[in-house]
Every structure is written in structure tokens, then in C-alpha cells.
PDB file of C-alpha atoms in Angstrom:
ATOM      1  CA  MET M   1     -59.867  83.574 -66.962  1.00 48.00           C
ATOM      2  CA  SER M   2     -56.521  84.363 -65.308  1.00 44.00           C
ATOM      3  CA  PRO M   3     -55.402  82.457 -62.221  1.00 43.00           C
ATOM      4  CA  PHE M   4     -55.039  85.838 -60.473  1.00 39.00           C
ATOM      5  CA  LEU M   5     -58.730  86.722 -60.871  1.00 41.00           C
ATOM      6  CA  THR M   6     -59.837  83.263 -59.851  1.00 42.00           C
ATOM      7  CA  GLY M   7     -57.777  83.424 -56.692  1.00 43.00           C
ATOM      8  CA  ARG M   8     -59.063  86.909 -55.910  1.00 40.00           C
ATOM      9  CA  ARG M   9     -62.699  85.842 -56.207  1.00 44.00           C
ATOM     10  CA  ALA M  10     -62.085  82.859 -53.974  1.00 43.00           C
ATOM     11  CA  ALA M  11     -60.497  85.068 -51.355  1.00 41.00           C
ATOM     12  CA  THR M  12     -63.448  87.486 -51.517  1.00 41.00           C
ATOM     13  CA  ALA M  13     -65.888  84.626 -51.010  1.00 43.00           C
ATOM     14  CA  LEU M  14     -64.003  83.424 -47.965  1.00 38.00           C
ATOM     15  CA  VAL M  15     -64.027  86.909 -46.389  1.00 37.00           C
ATOM     16  CA  THR M  16     -67.762  87.283 -47.036  1.00 40.00           C
ATOM     17  CA  ALA M  17     -68.468  83.903 -45.448  1.00 41.00           C
ATOM     18  CA  ALA M  18     -66.381  84.832 -42.433  1.00 39.00           C
ATOM     19  CA  LEU M  19     -68.402  88.036 -41.966  1.00 36.00           C
ATOM     20  CA  LEU M  20     -71.735  86.215 -42.210  1.00 37.00           C
ATOM     21  CA  VAL M  21     -70.891  83.674 -39.488  1.00 37.00           C
ATOM     22  CA  PRO M  22     -71.026  86.131 -36.525  1.00 38.00           C
ATOM     23  CA  LEU M  23     -74.195  87.762 -37.936  1.00 34.00           C
ATOM     24  CA  ALA M  24     -75.887  84.390 -38.037  1.00 37.00           C
ATOM     25  CA  ALA M  25     -74.758  83.731 -34.477  1.00 36.00           C
ATOM     26  CA  CYS M  26     -76.238  87.059 -33.301  1.00 36.00           C
ATOM     27  CA  SER M  27     -79.511  86.285 -35.042  1.00 36.00           C
ATOM     28  CA  GLY M  28     -79.731  82.883 -33.322  1.00 37.00           C
ATOM     29  CA  GLY M  29     -79.049  84.452 -29.890  1.00 38.00           C
ATOM     30  CA  SER M  30     -81.871  86.980 -30.308  1.00 36.00           C
ATOM     31  CA  GLY M  31     -84.337  84.192 -31.047  1.00 36.00           C
ATOM     32  CA  ASP M  32     -83.269  82.322 -27.911  1.00 34.00           C
ATOM     33  CA  ASN M  33     -83.830  85.447 -25.762  1.00 34.00           C
ATOM     34  CA  ALA M  34     -87.301  85.949 -27.208  1.00 32.00           C
ATOM     35  CA  LYS M  35     -88.185  82.344 -26.395  1.00 29.00           C
ATOM     36  CA  LYS M  36     -86.888  82.778 -22.848  1.00 30.00           C
ATOM     37  CA  ASP M  37     -89.185  85.769 -22.266  1.00 30.00           C
ATOM     38  CA  SER M  38     -92.211  83.927 -23.637  1.00 30.00           C
ATOM     39  CA  ASP M  39     -91.449  80.938 -21.386  1.00 30.00           C
ATOM     40  CA  GLY M  40     -91.358  82.978 -18.172  1.00 39.00           C
ATOM     41  CA  GLY M  41     -88.412  85.327 -18.432  1.00 42.00           C
ATOM     42  CA  SER M  42     -88.185  88.793 -16.952  1.00 50.00           C
ATOM     43  CA  GLY M  43     -90.737  90.181 -19.398  1.00 58.00           C
ATOM     44  CA  SER M  44     -93.465  87.605 -18.675  1.00 83.00           C
ATOM     45  CA  THR M  45     -96.626  87.875 -16.552  1.00 89.00           C
ATOM     46  CA  THR M  46     -98.276  85.079 -14.594  1.00 94.00           C
ATOM     47  CA  LYS M  47    -102.051  85.451 -14.570  1.00 96.00           C
ATOM     48  CA  LEU M  48    -103.752  83.948 -11.522  1.00 97.00           C
ATOM     49  CA  THR M  49    -107.489  83.383 -11.176  1.00 98.00           C
ATOM     50  CA  VAL M  50    -108.742  83.171  -7.597  1.00 98.00           C
ATOM     51  CA  LEU M  51    -112.252  81.969  -6.763  1.00 98.00           C
ATOM     52  CA  ALA M  52    -113.308  83.752  -3.572  1.00 98.00           C
ATOM     53  CA  ALA M  53    -116.347  84.001  -1.303  1.00 97.00           C
ATOM     54  CA  ALA M  54    -118.540  87.030  -1.995  1.00 96.00           C
ATOM     55  CA  SER M  55    -117.888  88.452   1.486  1.00 97.00           C
ATOM     56  CA  LEU M  56    -114.232  88.928   0.517  1.00 98.00           C
ATOM     57  CA  THR M  57    -115.023  91.191  -2.441  1.00 97.00           C
ATOM     58  CA  ASP M  58    -113.846  94.537  -1.087  1.00 97.00           C
ATOM     59  CA  VAL M  59    -110.834  93.413   0.918  1.00 98.00           C
ATOM     60  CA  PHE M  60    -109.523  91.065  -1.773  1.00 98.00           C
ATOM     61  CA  GLN M  61    -109.680  93.776  -4.417  1.00 97.00           C
ATOM     62  CA  LYS M  62    -107.380  95.823  -2.187  1.00 97.00           C
ATOM     63  CA  ALA M  63    -105.231  92.805  -1.385  1.00 98.00           C
ATOM     64  CA  GLY M  64    -104.873  91.955  -5.056  1.00 97.00           C
ATOM     65  CA  ALA M  65    -103.561  95.433  -5.852  1.00 97.00           C
ATOM     66  CA  VAL M  66    -101.021  95.203  -3.018  1.00 97.00           C
ATOM     67  CA  TYR M  67     -99.917  91.732  -4.101  1.00 98.00           C
ATOM     68  CA  GLU M  68     -99.399  92.814  -7.709  1.00 97.00           C
ATOM     69  CA  LYS M  69     -97.335  95.789  -6.577  1.00 96.00           C
ATOM     70  CA  GLU M  70     -95.106  93.513  -4.503  1.00 95.00           C
ATOM     71  CA  HIS M  71     -94.945  90.874  -7.256  1.00 95.00           C
ATOM     72  CA  PRO M  72     -94.553  92.725 -10.596  1.00 92.00           C
ATOM     73  CA  GLY M  73     -94.755  89.490 -12.584  1.00 91.00           C
ATOM     74  CA  ALA M  74     -98.177  88.556 -11.179  1.00 95.00           C
ATOM     75  CA  LYS M  75    -101.660  89.553 -12.305  1.00 96.00           C
ATOM     76  CA  VAL M  76    -104.486  88.448  -9.992  1.00 98.00           C
ATOM     77  CA  THR M  77    -108.084  88.196 -11.170  1.00 97.00           C
ATOM     78  CA  PHE M  78    -110.860  87.374  -8.701  1.00 98.00           C
ATOM     79  CA  SER M  79    -114.173  85.651  -9.296  1.00 97.00           C
ATOM     80  CA  PHE M  80    -116.542  86.291  -6.379  1.00 97.00           C
ATOM     81  CA  ALA M  81    -119.651  84.231  -5.604  1.00 96.00           C
ATOM     82  CA  GLY M  82    -121.299  82.197  -2.876  1.00 96.00           C
ATOM     83  CA  SER M  83    -119.024  79.394  -1.690  1.00 97.00           C
ATOM     84  CA  GLN M  84    -121.447  76.760  -2.947  1.00 96.00           C
ATOM     85  CA  GLU M  85    -121.296  78.314  -6.421  1.00 97.00           C
ATOM     86  CA  LEU M  86    -117.513  78.338  -6.318  1.00 97.00           C
ATOM     87  CA  ALA M  87    -117.480  74.667  -5.340  1.00 97.00           C
ATOM     88  CA  ALA M  88    -119.702  73.853  -8.304  1.00 97.00           C
ATOM     89  CA  GLN M  89    -117.323  75.729 -10.604  1.00 97.00           C
ATOM     90  CA  VAL M  90    -114.352  73.748  -9.282  1.00 97.00           C
ATOM     91  CA  LYS M  91    -116.143  70.431  -9.778  1.00 96.00           C
ATOM     92  CA  GLN M  92    -117.060  71.458 -13.320  1.00 96.00           C
ATOM     93  CA  GLY M  93    -113.406  72.099 -14.092  1.00 95.00           C
ATOM     94  CA  ALA M  94    -113.486  75.898 -14.313  1.00 94.00           C
ATOM     95  CA  PRO M  95    -109.957  77.190 -15.045  1.00 95.00           C
ATOM     96  CA  ALA M  96    -108.669  78.710 -11.796  1.00 98.00           C
ATOM     97  CA  ASP M  97    -105.627  78.604  -9.555  1.00 98.00           C
ATOM     98  CA  ALA M  98    -106.802  79.086  -5.957  1.00 98.00           C
ATOM     99  CA  LEU M  99    -109.967  78.977  -3.872  1.00 98.00           C
ATOM    100  CA  VAL M 100    -111.080  80.779  -0.709  1.00 98.00           C
ATOM    101  CA  THR M 101    -114.421  79.824   0.843  1.00 98.00           C
ATOM    102  CA  ALA M 102    -116.401  81.240   3.769  1.00 97.00           C
ATOM    103  CA  ASP M 103    -116.596  77.901   5.556  1.00 97.00           C
ATOM    104  CA  THR M 104    -114.521  74.783   6.093  1.00 97.00           C
ATOM    105  CA  LYS M 105    -117.393  72.452   5.153  1.00 96.00           C
ATOM    106  CA  THR M 106    -117.377  73.561   1.515  1.00 97.00           C
ATOM    107  CA  MET M 107    -113.587  73.357   1.307  1.00 98.00           C
ATOM    108  CA  ASP M 108    -113.547  69.911   2.935  1.00 97.00           C
ATOM    109  CA  GLY M 109    -115.879  68.688   0.222  1.00 97.00           C
ATOM    110  CA  LEU M 110    -113.249  69.524  -2.390  1.00 98.00           C
ATOM    111  CA  LYS M 111    -110.277  67.614  -0.967  1.00 96.00           C
ATOM    112  CA  ALA M 112    -109.747  65.777  -4.257  1.00 97.00           C
ATOM    113  CA  ASP M 113    -109.421  69.094  -6.095  1.00 97.00           C
ATOM    114  CA  THR M 114    -107.352  71.238  -3.726  1.00 98.00           C
ATOM    115  CA  GLY M 115    -104.094  71.376  -1.873  1.00 97.00           C
ATOM    116  CA  ALA M 116    -104.029  71.500   1.926  1.00 97.00           C
ATOM    117  CA  PRO M 117    -106.163  74.471   3.052  1.00 98.00           C
ATOM    118  CA  THR M 118    -105.092  77.181   5.490  1.00 98.00           C
ATOM    119  CA  VAL M 119    -107.583  79.301   7.457  1.00 98.00           C
ATOM    120  CA  ILE M 120    -106.724  82.939   6.745  1.00 98.00           C
ATOM    121  CA  ALA M 121    -109.500  84.762   8.637  1.00 98.00           C
ATOM    122  CA  LYS M 122    -112.668  84.473  10.683  1.00 98.00           C
ATOM    123  CA  ASN M 123    -115.920  86.419  10.756  1.00 98.00           C
ATOM    124  CA  ARG M 124    -119.118  86.847  12.760  1.00 98.00           C
ATOM    125  CA  LEU M 125    -122.752  87.556  11.999  1.00 98.00           C
ATOM    126  CA  VAL M 126    -124.714  90.771  12.528  1.00 98.00           C
ATOM    127  CA  ILE M 127    -128.269  91.835  11.760  1.00 98.00           C
ATOM    128  CA  ALA M 128    -128.343  94.412   8.970  1.00 98.00           C
ATOM    129  CA  THR M 129    -131.215  96.923   8.972  1.00 98.00           C
ATOM    130  CA  GLY M 130    -132.043 100.032   6.992  1.00 97.00           C
ATOM    131  CA  LYS M 131    -130.136 103.149   7.990  1.00 97.00           C
ATOM    132  CA  GLY M 132    -131.458 104.445  11.293  1.00 97.00           C
ATOM    133  CA  ASN M 133    -133.007 101.038  12.046  1.00 98.00           C
ATOM    134  CA  PRO M 134    -136.588 102.258  11.346  1.00 97.00           C
ATOM    135  CA  LYS M 135    -138.167  98.998  12.543  1.00 96.00           C
ATOM    136  CA  LYS M 136    -136.235  99.127  15.828  1.00 97.00           C
ATOM    137  CA  VAL M 137    -134.732  95.674  15.485  1.00 98.00           C
ATOM    138  CA  GLY M 138    -132.655  94.938  18.560  1.00 97.00           C
ATOM    139  CA  ALA M 139    -132.077  91.190  18.709  1.00 97.00           C
ATOM    140  CA  LEU M 140    -132.454  87.884  16.888  1.00 98.00           C
ATOM    141  CA  ALA M 141    -135.860  87.358  18.528  1.00 98.00           C
ATOM    142  CA  ASP M 142    -137.225  90.392  16.680  1.00 98.00           C
ATOM    143  CA  LEU M 143    -136.661  88.649  13.336  1.00 98.00           C
ATOM    144  CA  ALA M 144    -139.489  86.226  14.166  1.00 97.00           C
ATOM    145  CA  ASP M 145    -142.026  89.068  13.973  1.00 97.00           C
ATOM    146  CA  SER M 146    -144.319  88.236  11.043  1.00 94.00           C
ATOM    147  CA  LYS M 147    -144.718  91.942  10.272  1.00 95.00           C
ATOM    148  CA  LEU M 148    -141.001  92.253   9.596  1.00 97.00           C
ATOM    149  CA  LYS M 149    -139.656  91.615   6.095  1.00 98.00           C
ATOM    150  CA  VAL M 150    -136.567  89.503   6.693  1.00 98.00           C
ATOM    151  CA  VAL M 151    -134.209  88.224   4.010  1.00 98.00           C
ATOM    152  CA  LEU M 152    -131.704  85.421   4.565  1.00 98.00           C
ATOM    153  CA  ALA M 153    -129.181  83.581   2.451  1.00 97.00           C
ATOM    154  CA  ALA M 154    -130.228  80.153   1.175  1.00 96.00           C
ATOM    155  CA  PRO M 155    -129.412  77.220   3.517  1.00 94.00           C
ATOM    156  CA  GLU M 156    -126.744  75.836   1.165  1.00 94.00           C
ATOM    157  CA  VAL M 157    -124.828  79.132   1.340  1.00 95.00           C
ATOM    158  CA  PRO M 158    -122.375  79.333   4.282  1.00 97.00           C
ATOM    159  CA  VAL M 159    -123.900  82.523   5.727  1.00 97.00           C
ATOM    160  CA  GLY M 160    -127.357  80.970   5.299  1.00 97.00           C
ATOM    161  CA  ARG M 161    -126.231  77.857   7.143  1.00 96.00           C
ATOM    162  CA  TYR M 162    -124.719  79.961   9.937  1.00 97.00           C
ATOM    163  CA  SER M 163    -127.929  82.009  10.138  1.00 98.00           C
ATOM    164  CA  LYS M 164    -130.058  78.901  10.449  1.00 97.00           C
ATOM    165  CA  LYS M 165    -127.739  77.585  13.141  1.00 97.00           C
ATOM    166  CA  VAL M 166    -128.035  80.671  15.344  1.00 98.00           C
ATOM    167  CA  LEU M 167    -131.789  80.981  14.833  1.00 98.00           C
ATOM    168  CA  ASP M 168    -132.382  77.291  15.601  1.00 98.00           C
ATOM    169  CA  ALA M 169    -130.252  77.583  18.730  1.00 98.00           C
ATOM    170  CA  GLN M 170    -132.614  80.298  19.982  1.00 97.00           C
ATOM    171  CA  LYS M 171    -135.626  78.218  18.912  1.00 98.00           C
ATOM    172  CA  LEU M 172    -136.763  80.994  16.575  1.00 98.00           C
ATOM    173  CA  THR M 173    -138.899  80.480  13.483  1.00 97.00           C
ATOM    174  CA  VAL M 174    -138.172  83.094  10.843  1.00 97.00           C
ATOM    175  CA  LYS M 175    -139.965  83.073   7.504  1.00 96.00           C
ATOM    176  CA  PRO M 176    -137.816  85.076   5.077  1.00 97.00           C
ATOM    177  CA  VAL M 177    -139.395  86.920   2.171  1.00 97.00           C
ATOM    178  CA  SER M 178    -136.510  85.616   0.037  1.00 97.00           C
ATOM    179  CA  GLN M 179    -133.465  83.372   0.257  1.00 97.00           C
ATOM    180  CA  GLU M 180    -130.462  84.738  -1.580  1.00 97.00           C
ATOM    181  CA  PRO M 181    -127.494  83.008  -3.315  1.00 96.00           C
ATOM    182  CA  ASN M 182    -124.814  84.911  -1.388  1.00 96.00           C
ATOM    183  CA  VAL M 183    -124.308  87.378   1.445  1.00 97.00           C
ATOM    184  CA  ARG M 184    -123.945  90.394  -0.836  1.00 96.00           C
ATOM    185  CA  ALA M 185    -127.385  89.724  -2.276  1.00 97.00           C
ATOM    186  CA  VAL M 186    -128.826  89.743   1.266  1.00 98.00           C
ATOM    187  CA  LEU M 187    -127.093  93.040   2.000  1.00 98.00           C
ATOM    188  CA  SER M 188    -128.343  94.528  -1.270  1.00 97.00           C
ATOM    189  CA  LYS M 189    -131.979  93.721  -0.402  1.00 97.00           C
ATOM    190  CA  VAL M 190    -131.626  95.628   2.867  1.00 98.00           C
ATOM    191  CA  GLU M 191    -129.777  98.519   1.224  1.00 97.00           C
ATOM    192  CA  LEU M 192    -132.523  98.907  -1.372  1.00 97.00           C
ATOM    193  CA  GLY M 193    -135.304  98.800   1.223  1.00 96.00           C
ATOM    194  CA  GLU M 194    -136.678  95.540  -0.150  1.00 97.00           C
ATOM    195  CA  ALA M 195    -136.202  93.992   3.287  1.00 97.00           C
ATOM    196  CA  ASP M 196    -136.362  95.404   6.799  1.00 98.00           C
ATOM    197  CA  ALA M 197    -133.561  93.212   8.075  1.00 98.00           C
ATOM    198  CA  GLY M 198    -131.194  90.432   7.109  1.00 98.00           C
ATOM    199  CA  ILE M 199    -128.372  88.412   8.624  1.00 98.00           C
ATOM    200  CA  VAL M 200    -124.975  89.114   7.075  1.00 98.00           C
ATOM    201  CA  TYR M 201    -121.337  89.018   8.083  1.00 98.00           C
ATOM    202  CA  LYS M 202    -120.035  91.889  10.149  1.00 97.00           C
ATOM    203  CA  THR M 203    -117.571  92.768   7.388  1.00 98.00           C
ATOM    204  CA  ASP M 204    -120.302  93.050   4.760  1.00 97.00           C
ATOM    205  CA  ALA M 205    -122.375  95.464   6.835  1.00 97.00           C
ATOM    206  CA  ALA M 206    -119.209  97.524   7.295  1.00 96.00           C
ATOM    207  CA  THR M 207    -118.972  98.093   3.532  1.00 96.00           C
ATOM    208  CA  ALA M 208    -122.234 100.082   3.497  1.00 95.00           C
ATOM    209  CA  PRO M 209    -122.219 102.281   6.645  1.00 95.00           C
ATOM    210  CA  LYS M 210    -124.257 105.016   4.964  1.00 96.00           C
ATOM    211  CA  LYS M 211    -127.025 102.636   3.908  1.00 97.00           C
ATOM    212  CA  VAL M 212    -127.382 100.091   6.684  1.00 97.00           C
ATOM    213  CA  ASP M 213    -127.022  99.759  10.440  1.00 98.00           C
ATOM    214  CA  ALA M 214    -125.399  96.701  11.977  1.00 98.00           C
ATOM    215  CA  ILE M 215    -127.018  95.217  15.081  1.00 98.00           C
ATOM    216  CA  ASP M 216    -124.544  93.079  17.012  1.00 97.00           C
ATOM    217  CA  ILE M 217    -125.438  89.523  17.963  1.00 98.00           C
ATOM    218  CA  PRO M 218    -124.021  88.480  21.373  1.00 97.00           C
ATOM    219  CA  ASP M 219    -121.113  86.035  21.147  1.00 96.00           C
ATOM    220  CA  ALA M 220    -123.083  83.429  23.080  1.00 97.00           C
ATOM    221  CA  GLN M 221    -125.732  83.483  20.328  1.00 97.00           C
ATOM    222  CA  ASN M 222    -123.398  83.997  17.373  1.00 98.00           C
ATOM    223  CA  ALA M 223    -121.511  81.756  14.985  1.00 96.00           C
ATOM    224  CA  VAL M 224    -117.902  81.998  13.846  1.00 96.00           C
ATOM    225  CA  ALA M 225    -117.187  81.690  10.142  1.00 97.00           C
ATOM    226  CA  SER M 226    -113.768  80.397   9.101  1.00 98.00           C
ATOM    227  CA  TYR M 227    -112.210  81.227   5.720  1.00 98.00           C
ATOM    228  CA  PRO M 228    -109.863  78.527   4.367  1.00 98.00           C
ATOM    229  CA  ALA M 229    -107.671  79.168   1.307  1.00 98.00           C
ATOM    230  CA  ALA M 230    -106.123  76.499  -0.907  1.00 98.00           C
ATOM    231  CA  THR M 231    -104.507  76.011  -4.283  1.00 98.00           C
ATOM    232  CA  LEU M 232    -106.358  74.072  -6.970  1.00 98.00           C
ATOM    233  CA  LYS M 233    -104.694  70.940  -8.315  1.00 97.00           C
ATOM    234  CA  SER M 234    -105.823  71.855 -11.832  1.00 96.00           C
ATOM    235  CA  SER M 235    -103.873  75.132 -11.746  1.00 97.00           C
ATOM    236  CA  GLN M 236    -101.468  75.748 -14.618  1.00 95.00           C
ATOM    237  CA  HIS M 237     -99.435  77.986 -12.291  1.00 96.00           C
ATOM    238  CA  SER M 238     -99.090  75.848  -9.171  1.00 96.00           C
ATOM    239  CA  ALA M 239     -96.006  77.597  -7.763  1.00 96.00           C
ATOM    240  CA  ALA M 240     -97.486  81.080  -8.231  1.00 96.00           C
ATOM    241  CA  ALA M 241    -100.827  79.947  -6.787  1.00 98.00           C
ATOM    242  CA  ALA M 242     -99.082  78.518  -3.731  1.00 98.00           C
ATOM    243  CA  ALA M 243     -97.156  81.774  -3.288  1.00 97.00           C
ATOM    244  CA  PHE M 244    -100.400  83.793  -3.300  1.00 98.00           C
ATOM    245  CA  VAL M 245    -102.133  81.495  -0.809  1.00 98.00           C
ATOM    246  CA  LYS M 246     -99.074  81.660   1.459  1.00 98.00           C
ATOM    247  CA  TRP M 247     -99.035  85.464   1.196  1.00 98.00           C
ATOM    248  CA  LEU M 248    -102.574  85.649   2.585  1.00 98.00           C
ATOM    249  CA  SER M 249    -101.160  84.615   5.972  1.00 98.00           C
ATOM    250  CA  THR M 250     -98.399  87.237   6.006  1.00 98.00           C
ATOM    251  CA  PRO M 251     -98.599  90.195   8.419  1.00 97.00           C
ATOM    252  CA  GLU M 252     -99.321  92.592   5.553  1.00 97.00           C
ATOM    253  CA  ALA M 253    -102.252  90.582   4.192  1.00 98.00           C
ATOM    254  CA  GLN M 254    -103.555  89.936   7.705  1.00 98.00           C
ATOM    255  CA  LYS M 255    -103.559  93.657   8.444  1.00 98.00           C
ATOM    256  CA  LEU M 256    -105.699  94.279   5.344  1.00 98.00           C
ATOM    257  CA  LEU M 257    -108.166  91.599   6.455  1.00 98.00           C
ATOM    258  CA  GLN M 258    -108.355  92.827  10.033  1.00 97.00           C
ATOM    259  CA  ASP M 259    -108.693  96.453   8.965  1.00 97.00           C
ATOM    260  CA  ALA M 260    -111.735  95.304   6.992  1.00 97.00           C
ATOM    261  CA  GLY M 261    -113.228  93.799  10.152  1.00 96.00           C
ATOM    262  CA  PHE M 262    -112.186  90.164   9.782  1.00 98.00           C
ATOM    263  CA  GLN M 263    -110.878  88.386  12.863  1.00 97.00           C
ATOM    264  CA  LYS M 264    -107.538  86.633  13.218  1.00 96.00           C
ATOM    265  CA  PRO M 265    -107.547  83.033  11.981  1.00 95.00           C
TER     266      PRO M 265
END
């Protein structure tokens, strides 16, 4: 083979190699960008799971939508139940990022599992009756009437504990036809006509104005429920969880809570 051809082939090989180098570099850069997105880049989404007291169901669904709109990289999923059920889930290691209970007692019992809690709202009790108040319930004392079908939350549930507190303070003995696992279950019994009356939070009665009437309980006879929020130490998204909990105290979140009938913290 002539030296000319050999030299030509060598030159061609060098040119080809030179062209492949920048292509390889571009390929490596694309892979790095893909990894960046999967590790939390601009195209990623942080999914937060928030365990929340049942009485927050309606307002938190609205709040979650507002929060996601303001924070495009966040997706908030709520799990609603009685605070005692939520506490059990936390102790069992359920995967979640934040917790909001309807009382400080339940939250205080989880100090080893949560960050420092912040009270985000308060609430009060009312007596819920069927629409039009057919049994003419006017005060707590009426709930002691044995002819009245009364439903209460179980004593281990915050609203049940508050109910017992206000009834005991008035020295009233009420024998409920059932004791429910959360406030929404109490409200449902009244809505369906399975009970004549029940004690619920003011905000819960407000969610069903066409089905129930709310009978106010005087402040001197009432109880104030506090709602603390905290991050969970087991969260895989601690910074995002802390940001959500902090947002609950912002003017925008507070307006949503107060528009729903909750009181200022």
C-alpha cells in the first residue's frame, strides 16, 4: 500500500475522532441535566402528606389548592381522621410529613415524633340539631332529656373530650345513643336523622347549613379547641414540610381558616 494512502487514512481517522469528541460531550451533558431534574430540579414535584383533624377537611382542601398554586413544585395530599387516630398512625410510622391536631394534648403526646408545634387556629362547640330544630333544643341542659337521641364523639377524641368537659361543668348526665370516632361522624348522624342532636365544632355545623341547625353554647359554658401544626421528624421532605406548616400562619392561610369559621390562634 502506498505511503500516500496510508497517510490519507490516518488523517481521516483523526478528523473523525475530532468530530466524535464534542458529540460525546453533548451526550454526557444531557445525562447530567436529566439527573438534576430527577434530584429536585425545575421539573420535579415534592409530594407532601399531611395528617389533619377531621374538622379541617373542608378548609384544608381549599388551602391545599391555594398552596399548590403558589408553590408549583408542591403537591399536598391530606389524610383526615380523628386526632387520636392520627396519633396512632404517627406512632406506627405511617409515612407523612406534617400533622395538625384538634387539641394540644394529642400533639404534646407526640413530642418525640414532631418538630415544635404552632397553634394555627381555634374553635368552639355548638349543638347540632336537625334542620328546623324539630326537638326544640335550646341549651346544653336539654341534652340530658332521656327522650332525646344524642350522639357524641368518643371520650378519647378531642371533640368528645371537650364535650364531656362542658357537660361535666354543668353537672349534666347525657347518655348518648352512640359515641363516634370523629366530629364528622357525629355531624353525619344528625344530618341523616339518626340522632336528634350532637355536639360538634362550630365550623363543622357550618359545612351543612341546609341539613342542620347550630345552637350556640354560651362562652361561659363552652370550651376552646386549639389546633397545633407541626412537622414530623420522619418526613423525607423536611424543608418542604416546614414551609407548609409555616404557611398556615400567613395572612392568606389565616383568612381561609377564619372565613371557614375558625378563630384566630
